[in-house]
Short mmCIF file of C-alpha atoms in Angstrom, two decimals:
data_model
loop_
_atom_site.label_atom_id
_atom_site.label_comp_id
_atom_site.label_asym_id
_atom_site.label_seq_id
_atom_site.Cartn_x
_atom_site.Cartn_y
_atom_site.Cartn_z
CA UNK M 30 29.30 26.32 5.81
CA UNK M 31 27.33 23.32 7.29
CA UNK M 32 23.81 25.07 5.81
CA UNK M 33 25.83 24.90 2.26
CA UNK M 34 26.50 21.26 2.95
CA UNK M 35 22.65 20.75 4.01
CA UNK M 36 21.68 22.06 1.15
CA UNK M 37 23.82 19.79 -1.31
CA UNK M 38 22.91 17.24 0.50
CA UNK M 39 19.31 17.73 -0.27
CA UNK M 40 19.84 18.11 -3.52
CA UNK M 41 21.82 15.21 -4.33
CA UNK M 42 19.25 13.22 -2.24
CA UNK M 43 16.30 14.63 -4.31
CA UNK M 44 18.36 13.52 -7.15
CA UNK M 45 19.22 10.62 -6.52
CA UNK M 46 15.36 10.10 -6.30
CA UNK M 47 14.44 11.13 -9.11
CA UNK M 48 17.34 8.32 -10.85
CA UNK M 49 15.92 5.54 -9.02
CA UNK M 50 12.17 6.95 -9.75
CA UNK M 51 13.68 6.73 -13.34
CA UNK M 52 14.44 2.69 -13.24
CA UNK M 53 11.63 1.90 -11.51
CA UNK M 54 9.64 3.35 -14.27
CA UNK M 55 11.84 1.14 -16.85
CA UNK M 56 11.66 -1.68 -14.52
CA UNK M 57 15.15 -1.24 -14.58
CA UNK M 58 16.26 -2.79 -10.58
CA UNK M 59 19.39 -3.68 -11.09
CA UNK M 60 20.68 -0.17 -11.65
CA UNK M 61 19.42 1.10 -8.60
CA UNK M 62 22.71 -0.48 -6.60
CA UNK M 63 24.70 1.47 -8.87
CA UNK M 64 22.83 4.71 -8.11
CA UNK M 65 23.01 4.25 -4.29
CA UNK M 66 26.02 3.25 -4.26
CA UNK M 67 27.66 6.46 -6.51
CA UNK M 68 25.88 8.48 -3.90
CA UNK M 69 27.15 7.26 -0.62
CA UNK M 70 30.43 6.13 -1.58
CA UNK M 71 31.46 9.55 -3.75
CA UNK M 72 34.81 10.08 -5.05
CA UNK M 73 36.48 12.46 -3.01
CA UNK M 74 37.74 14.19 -6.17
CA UNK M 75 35.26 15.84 -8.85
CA UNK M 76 36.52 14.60 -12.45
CA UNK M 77 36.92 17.80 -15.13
CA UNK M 78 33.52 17.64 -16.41
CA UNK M 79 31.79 17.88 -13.17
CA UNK M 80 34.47 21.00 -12.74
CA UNK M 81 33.39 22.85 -15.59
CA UNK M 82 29.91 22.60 -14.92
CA UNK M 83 31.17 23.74 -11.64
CA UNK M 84 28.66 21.31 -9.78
CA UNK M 85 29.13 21.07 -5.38
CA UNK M 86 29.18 17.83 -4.36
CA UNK M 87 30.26 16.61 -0.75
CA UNK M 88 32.90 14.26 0.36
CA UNK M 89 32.40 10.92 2.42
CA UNK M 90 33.56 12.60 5.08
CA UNK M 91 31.24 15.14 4.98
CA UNK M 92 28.40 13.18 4.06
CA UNK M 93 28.87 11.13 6.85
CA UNK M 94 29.24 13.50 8.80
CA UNK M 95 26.03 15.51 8.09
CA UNK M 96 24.09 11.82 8.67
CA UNK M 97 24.73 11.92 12.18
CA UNK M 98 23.02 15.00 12.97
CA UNK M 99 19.42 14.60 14.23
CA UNK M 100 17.58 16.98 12.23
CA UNK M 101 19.20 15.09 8.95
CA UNK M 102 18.46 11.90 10.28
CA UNK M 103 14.55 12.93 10.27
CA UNK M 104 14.68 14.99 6.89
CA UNK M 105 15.87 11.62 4.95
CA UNK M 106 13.24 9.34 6.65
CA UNK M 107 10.40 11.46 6.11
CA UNK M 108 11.86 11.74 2.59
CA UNK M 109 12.35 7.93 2.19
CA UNK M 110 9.20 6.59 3.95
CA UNK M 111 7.32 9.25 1.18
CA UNK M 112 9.33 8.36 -2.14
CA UNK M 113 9.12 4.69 -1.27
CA UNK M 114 5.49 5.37 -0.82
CA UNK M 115 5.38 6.42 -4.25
CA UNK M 116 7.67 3.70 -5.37
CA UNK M 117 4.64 1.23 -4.19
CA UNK M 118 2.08 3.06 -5.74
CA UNK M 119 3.52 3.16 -8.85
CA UNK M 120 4.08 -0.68 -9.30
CA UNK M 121 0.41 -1.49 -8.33
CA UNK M 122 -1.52 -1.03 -11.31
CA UNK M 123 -4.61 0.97 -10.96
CA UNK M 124 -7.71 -1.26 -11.44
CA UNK M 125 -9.50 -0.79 -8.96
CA UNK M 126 -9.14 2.29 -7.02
CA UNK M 127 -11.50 5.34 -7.28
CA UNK M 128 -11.07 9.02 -7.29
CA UNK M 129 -11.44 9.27 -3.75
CA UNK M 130 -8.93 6.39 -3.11
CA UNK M 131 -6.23 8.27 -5.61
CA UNK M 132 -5.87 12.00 -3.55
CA UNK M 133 -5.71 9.96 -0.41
CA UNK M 134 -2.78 7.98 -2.29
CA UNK M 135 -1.27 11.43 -3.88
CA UNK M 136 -0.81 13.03 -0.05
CA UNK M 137 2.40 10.75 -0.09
CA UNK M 138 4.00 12.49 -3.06
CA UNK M 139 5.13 15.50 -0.73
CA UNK M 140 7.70 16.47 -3.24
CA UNK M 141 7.27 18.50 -6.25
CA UNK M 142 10.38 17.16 -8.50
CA UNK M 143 8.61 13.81 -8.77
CA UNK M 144 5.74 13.63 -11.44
CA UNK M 145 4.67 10.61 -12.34
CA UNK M 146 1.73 8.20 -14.05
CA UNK M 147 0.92 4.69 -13.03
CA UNK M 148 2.92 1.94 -14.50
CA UNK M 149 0.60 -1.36 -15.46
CA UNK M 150 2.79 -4.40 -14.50
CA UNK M 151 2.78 -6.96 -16.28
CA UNK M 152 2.10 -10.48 -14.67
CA UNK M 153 5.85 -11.89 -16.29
CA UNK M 154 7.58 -9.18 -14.79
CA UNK M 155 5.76 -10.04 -11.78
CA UNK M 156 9.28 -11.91 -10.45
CA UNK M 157 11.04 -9.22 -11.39
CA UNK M 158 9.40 -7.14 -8.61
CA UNK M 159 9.63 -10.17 -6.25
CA UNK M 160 13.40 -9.98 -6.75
CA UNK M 161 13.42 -6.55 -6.51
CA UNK M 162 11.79 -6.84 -2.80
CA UNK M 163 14.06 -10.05 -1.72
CA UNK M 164 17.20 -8.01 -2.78
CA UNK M 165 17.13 -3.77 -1.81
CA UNK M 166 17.75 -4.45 1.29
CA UNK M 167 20.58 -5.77 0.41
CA UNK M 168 21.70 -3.44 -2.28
CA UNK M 169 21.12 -0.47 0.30
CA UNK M 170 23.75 -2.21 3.42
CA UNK M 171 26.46 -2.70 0.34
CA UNK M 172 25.90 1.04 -0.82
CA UNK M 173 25.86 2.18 2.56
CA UNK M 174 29.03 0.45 3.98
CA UNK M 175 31.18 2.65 6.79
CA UNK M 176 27.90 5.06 7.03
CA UNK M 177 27.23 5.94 10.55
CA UNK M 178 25.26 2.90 12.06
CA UNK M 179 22.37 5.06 13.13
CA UNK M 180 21.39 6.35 9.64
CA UNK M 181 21.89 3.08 8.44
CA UNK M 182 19.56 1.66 10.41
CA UNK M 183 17.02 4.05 9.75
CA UNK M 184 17.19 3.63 5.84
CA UNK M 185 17.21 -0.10 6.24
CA UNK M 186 13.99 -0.32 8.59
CA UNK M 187 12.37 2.31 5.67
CA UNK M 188 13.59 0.26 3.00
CA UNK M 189 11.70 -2.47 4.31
CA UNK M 190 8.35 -0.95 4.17
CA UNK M 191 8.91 -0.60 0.79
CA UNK M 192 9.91 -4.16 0.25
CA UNK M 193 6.72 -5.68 2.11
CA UNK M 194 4.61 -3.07 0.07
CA UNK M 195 6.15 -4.42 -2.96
CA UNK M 196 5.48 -8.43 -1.64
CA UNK M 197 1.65 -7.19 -1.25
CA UNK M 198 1.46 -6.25 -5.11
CA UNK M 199 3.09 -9.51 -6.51
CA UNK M 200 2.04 -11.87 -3.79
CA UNK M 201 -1.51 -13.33 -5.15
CA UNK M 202 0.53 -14.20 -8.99
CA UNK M 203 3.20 -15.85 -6.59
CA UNK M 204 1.07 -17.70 -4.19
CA UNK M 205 1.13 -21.19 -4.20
CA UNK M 206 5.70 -20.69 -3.98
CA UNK M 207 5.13 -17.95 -1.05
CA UNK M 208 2.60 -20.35 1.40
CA UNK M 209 5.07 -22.64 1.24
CA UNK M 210 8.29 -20.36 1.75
CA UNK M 211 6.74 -17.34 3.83
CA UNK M 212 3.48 -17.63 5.30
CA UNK M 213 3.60 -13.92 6.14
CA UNK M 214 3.32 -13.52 2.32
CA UNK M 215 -0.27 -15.07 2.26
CA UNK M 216 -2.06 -11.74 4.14
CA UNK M 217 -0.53 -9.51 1.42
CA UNK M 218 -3.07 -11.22 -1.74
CA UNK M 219 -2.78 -8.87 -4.36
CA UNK M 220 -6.00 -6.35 -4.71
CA UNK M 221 -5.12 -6.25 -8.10
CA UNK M 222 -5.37 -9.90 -8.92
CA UNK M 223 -8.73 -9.70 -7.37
CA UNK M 224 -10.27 -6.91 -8.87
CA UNK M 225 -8.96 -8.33 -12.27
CA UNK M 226 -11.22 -11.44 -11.85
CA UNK M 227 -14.23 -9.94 -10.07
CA UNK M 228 -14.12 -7.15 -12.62
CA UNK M 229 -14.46 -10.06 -15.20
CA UNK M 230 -17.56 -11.42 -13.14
CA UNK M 231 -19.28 -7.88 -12.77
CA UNK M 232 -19.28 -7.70 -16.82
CA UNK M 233 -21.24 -10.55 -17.46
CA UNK M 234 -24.84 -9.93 -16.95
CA UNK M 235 -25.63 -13.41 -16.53
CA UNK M 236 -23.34 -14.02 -13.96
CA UNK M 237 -24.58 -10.79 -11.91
CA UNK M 238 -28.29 -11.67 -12.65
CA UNK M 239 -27.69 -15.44 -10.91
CA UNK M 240 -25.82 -13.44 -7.88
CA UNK M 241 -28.90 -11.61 -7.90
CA UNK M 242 -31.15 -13.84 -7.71
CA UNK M 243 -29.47 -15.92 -5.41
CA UNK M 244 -28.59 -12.89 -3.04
CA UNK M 245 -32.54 -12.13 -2.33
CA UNK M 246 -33.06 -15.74 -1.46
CA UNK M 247 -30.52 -15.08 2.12
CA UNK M 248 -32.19 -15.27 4.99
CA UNK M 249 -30.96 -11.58 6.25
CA UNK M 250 -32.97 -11.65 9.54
CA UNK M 251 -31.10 -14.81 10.72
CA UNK M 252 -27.66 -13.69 9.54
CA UNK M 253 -28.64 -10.31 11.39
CA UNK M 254 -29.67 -12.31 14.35
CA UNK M 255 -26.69 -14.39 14.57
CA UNK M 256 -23.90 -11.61 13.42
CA UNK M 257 -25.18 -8.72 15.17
CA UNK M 258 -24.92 -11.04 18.61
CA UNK M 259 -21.38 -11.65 17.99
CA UNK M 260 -20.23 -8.10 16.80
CA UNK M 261 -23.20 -5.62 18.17
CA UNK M 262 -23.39 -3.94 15.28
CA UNK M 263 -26.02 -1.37 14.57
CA UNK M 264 -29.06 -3.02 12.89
CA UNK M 265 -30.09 0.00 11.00
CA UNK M 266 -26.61 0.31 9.03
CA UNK M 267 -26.58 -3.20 8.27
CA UNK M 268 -30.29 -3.11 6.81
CA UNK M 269 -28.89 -0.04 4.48
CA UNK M 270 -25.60 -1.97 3.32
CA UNK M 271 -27.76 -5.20 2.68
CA UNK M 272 -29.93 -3.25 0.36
CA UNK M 273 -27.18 -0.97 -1.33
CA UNK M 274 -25.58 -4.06 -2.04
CA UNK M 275 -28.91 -5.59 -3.70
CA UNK M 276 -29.32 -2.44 -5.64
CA UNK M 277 -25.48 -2.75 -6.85
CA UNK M 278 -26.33 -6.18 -7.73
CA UNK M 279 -29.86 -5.29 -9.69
CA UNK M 280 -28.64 -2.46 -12.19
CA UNK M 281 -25.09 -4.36 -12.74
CA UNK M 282 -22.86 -1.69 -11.54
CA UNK M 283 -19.37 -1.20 -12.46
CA UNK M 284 -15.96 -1.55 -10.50
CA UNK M 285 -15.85 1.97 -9.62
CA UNK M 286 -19.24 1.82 -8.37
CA UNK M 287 -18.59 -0.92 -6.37
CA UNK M 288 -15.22 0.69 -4.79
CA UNK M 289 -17.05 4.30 -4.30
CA UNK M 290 -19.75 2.02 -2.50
CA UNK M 291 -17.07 0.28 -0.29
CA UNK M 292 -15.33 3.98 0.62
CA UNK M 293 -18.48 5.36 1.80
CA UNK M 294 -18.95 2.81 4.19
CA UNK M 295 -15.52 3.21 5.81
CA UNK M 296 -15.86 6.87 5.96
CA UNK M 297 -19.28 6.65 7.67
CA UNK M 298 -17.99 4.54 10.10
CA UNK M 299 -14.76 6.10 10.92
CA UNK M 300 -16.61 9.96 10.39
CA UNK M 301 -17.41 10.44 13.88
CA UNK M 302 -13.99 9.94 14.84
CA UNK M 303 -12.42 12.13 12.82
CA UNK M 304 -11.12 14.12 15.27
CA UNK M 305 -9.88 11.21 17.76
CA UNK M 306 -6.69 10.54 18.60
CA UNK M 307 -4.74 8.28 15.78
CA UNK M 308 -5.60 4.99 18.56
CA UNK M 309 -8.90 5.53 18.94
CA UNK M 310 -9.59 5.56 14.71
CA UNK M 311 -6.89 2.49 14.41
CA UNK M 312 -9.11 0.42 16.93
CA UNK M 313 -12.34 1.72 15.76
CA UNK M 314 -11.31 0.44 11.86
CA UNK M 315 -9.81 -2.78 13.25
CA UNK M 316 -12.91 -3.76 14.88
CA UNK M 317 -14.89 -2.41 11.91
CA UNK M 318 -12.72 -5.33 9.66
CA UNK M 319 -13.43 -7.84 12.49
CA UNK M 320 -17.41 -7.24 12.58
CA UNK M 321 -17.44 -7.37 8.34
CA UNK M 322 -15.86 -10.44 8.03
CA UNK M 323 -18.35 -11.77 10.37
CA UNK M 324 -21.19 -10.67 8.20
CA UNK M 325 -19.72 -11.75 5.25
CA UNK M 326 -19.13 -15.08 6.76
CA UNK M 327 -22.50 -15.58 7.37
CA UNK M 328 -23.78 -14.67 4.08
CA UNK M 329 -20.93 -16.90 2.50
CA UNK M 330 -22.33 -19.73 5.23
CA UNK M 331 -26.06 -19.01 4.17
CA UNK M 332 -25.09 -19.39 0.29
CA UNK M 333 -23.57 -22.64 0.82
CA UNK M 334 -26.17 -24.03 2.55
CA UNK M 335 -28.46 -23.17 -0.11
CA UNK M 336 -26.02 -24.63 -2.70
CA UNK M 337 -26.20 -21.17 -4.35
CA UNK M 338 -25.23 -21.58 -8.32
CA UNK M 339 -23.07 -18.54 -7.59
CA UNK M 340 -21.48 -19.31 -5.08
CA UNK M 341 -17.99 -18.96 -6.55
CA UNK M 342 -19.03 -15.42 -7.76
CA UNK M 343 -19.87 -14.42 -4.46
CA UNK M 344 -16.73 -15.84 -2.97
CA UNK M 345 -14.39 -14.07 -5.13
CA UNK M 346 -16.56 -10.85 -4.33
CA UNK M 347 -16.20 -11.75 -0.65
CA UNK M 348 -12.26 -11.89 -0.91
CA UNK M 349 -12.44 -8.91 -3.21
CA UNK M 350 -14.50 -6.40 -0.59
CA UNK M 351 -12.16 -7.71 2.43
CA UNK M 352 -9.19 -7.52 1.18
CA UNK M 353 -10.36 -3.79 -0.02
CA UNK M 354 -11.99 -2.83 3.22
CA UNK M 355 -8.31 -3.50 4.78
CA UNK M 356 -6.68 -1.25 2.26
CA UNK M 357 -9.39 1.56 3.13
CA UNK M 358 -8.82 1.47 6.46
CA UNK M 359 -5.49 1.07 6.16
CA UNK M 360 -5.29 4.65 4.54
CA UNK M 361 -7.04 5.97 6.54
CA UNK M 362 -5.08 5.80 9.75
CA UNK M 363 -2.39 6.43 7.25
CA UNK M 364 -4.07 10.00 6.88
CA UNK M 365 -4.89 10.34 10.58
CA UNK M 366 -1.59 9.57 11.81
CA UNK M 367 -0.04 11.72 8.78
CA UNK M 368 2.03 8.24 8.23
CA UNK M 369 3.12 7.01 4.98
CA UNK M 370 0.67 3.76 4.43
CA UNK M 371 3.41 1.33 3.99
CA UNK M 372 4.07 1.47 7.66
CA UNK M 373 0.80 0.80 8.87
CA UNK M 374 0.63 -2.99 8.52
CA UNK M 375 4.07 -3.48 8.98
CA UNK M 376 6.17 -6.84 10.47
CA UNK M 377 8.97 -4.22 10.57
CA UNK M 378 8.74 -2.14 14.06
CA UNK M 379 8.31 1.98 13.94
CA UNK M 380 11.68 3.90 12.97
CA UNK M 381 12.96 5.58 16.16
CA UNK M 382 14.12 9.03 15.66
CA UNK M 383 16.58 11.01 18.38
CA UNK M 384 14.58 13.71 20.47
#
């Protein structure tokens, strides 16, 4: 009997995925209370139609019941941390992200009843989303009053991985309001919003040909000098990057270029470690990210100096490349650790399971 009850109670859980997967797609929030809440506060009584089609459904009791069992407990967080995954990546339109960036992003979608295409987002429905974020949590603790308090704390803390992952996709439309009411809001600047306006830069020749021509005027040996003191970086690598980025910047190449560029990099840095422990990679990208920014500092330091006519150009491509570098190796300690990516950069502590 209690493997007939596990296995209705995957089903409806599936289910119930695929409803909210539904009103997400039709940008549809508000009906995703309703959905939650018809699944954890059932009717003890099937009506006639649900009868006749002679469908099993399980009681509160029962429900609640199963949700206290450890090996349920891990089944729906695994399931939630991957559908809310998928919830992310579908509200973060595509703009930027290569091939290569897209299977690492598929992994997540570990279950085959969800198909589904990318959504573009419109920037007015932009608070819509925001909303969404400020309010699940909520919606989930109503739907899930009188649940056991251990399961509910487990959907809660996954729910809100979802929530900050949604904050990261609407925060750059939203902020001049979010400085001022969450600071924590300000590391999340939308990649989107950025590759919009550096795609817009990369398509005018003119505007590439002046980055060009002021990007061969740097002074590479003293930015090498002073940078590779501070992070002891390898000189040789830096050399190749400098003059992959000058190529780039010579034959005008597109977005996808540019992000295929950016990937390559990450994975030769982080290739050697690819059989590390999940620590080692995490601390081996985070310093990565701390000894980039310091040559792109410099560079940004050296332009200024020179009063560089493209300066703004080659500070939006500057914001653009670190804010991607993050994301790249964000997913890829995602991958190491076998971790849905929402939870890697994460306010919200790691969701303790029963042994």
């Amino acid at each position: 009997m209690l493997y007939f009850f596990y296995v209705v109670f995957m089903y409806s859980s599936k289910l119930i995925c695929k409803e909210v997967l539904f009103c997400i797609k039709q940008l549809q929030f508000e009906q995703i209370e309703e959905y939650w809440t018809a699944f954890w506060q059932p009717e003890d009584d099937l009506d006639d139609e649900d009868k006749a089609l002679g469908q099993a459904r399980l009681s509160q009791q029962q429900l609640f019941s199963l949700c206290t069992l450890p090996q349920i407990q891990h089944w729906v967080v695994s399931l939630d941390l991957a559908f809310y995954q998928t919830l992310v990546d579908i509200l973060v339109p595509d703009v930027l992200m290569s091939n290569m960036s897209r299977e690492i992003i598929h992994r997540f979608v570990v279950f085959v009843i969800i198909s589904y295409r990318r959504v573009v987002f419109p920037a007015f429905l932009t608070q819509s989303c925001r909303n969404f974020a400020k309010n699940v949590e909520h919606y989930l603790k109503k739907a899930m009053q009188g649940a056991p308090e251990i399961i509910q704390k487990k959907k809660i803390q996954a729910v809100k991985y979802m929530a900050q992952g949604l904050r990261r996709c609407s925060a750059a439309q939203a902020e001049s309001i979010s400085r001022k009411k969450n600071p924590n809001f300000f590391r999340y600047t939308s990649l989107n919003h950025l590759a919009q306006a550096a795609r817009a830069v990369l398509q005018k020749p003119d505007q590439v040909t002046a980055m060009y021509n002021d990007y061969v005027r740097v002074d590479m040996q003293q930015v090498q000098e002073q940078a590779g003191w501070v992070s002891g970086c390898d000189s040789l690598m830096v050399h190749h990057i400098h003059n992959a980025f000058k190529d780039n910047l010579q034959k005008m190449a597109p977005m996808e270029e540019w992000a295929e560029w950016l990937e390559s990099i990450v994975d030769q840095i982080l290739a050697k470690y690819h059989d590390k422990p999940v620590q080692v990679i995490s601390e081996v990208g985070k310093q990565f990210l701390l000894n980039w920014s310091c040559y792109t500092s410099m560079l940004i330091r050296d332009l200024t100096l020179r009063s560089a006519g493209s300066f703004g150009s080659f500070h939006l491509i500057r914001l653009l490349t670190d804010e991607y570098m993050v994301y790249l190796v964000e997913s890829r300690i995602a991958k190491a650790a076998n971790r849905a990516m929402i939870t890697i950069i994460s306010q919200v502590g790691p969701i303790v399971l029963p042994n």
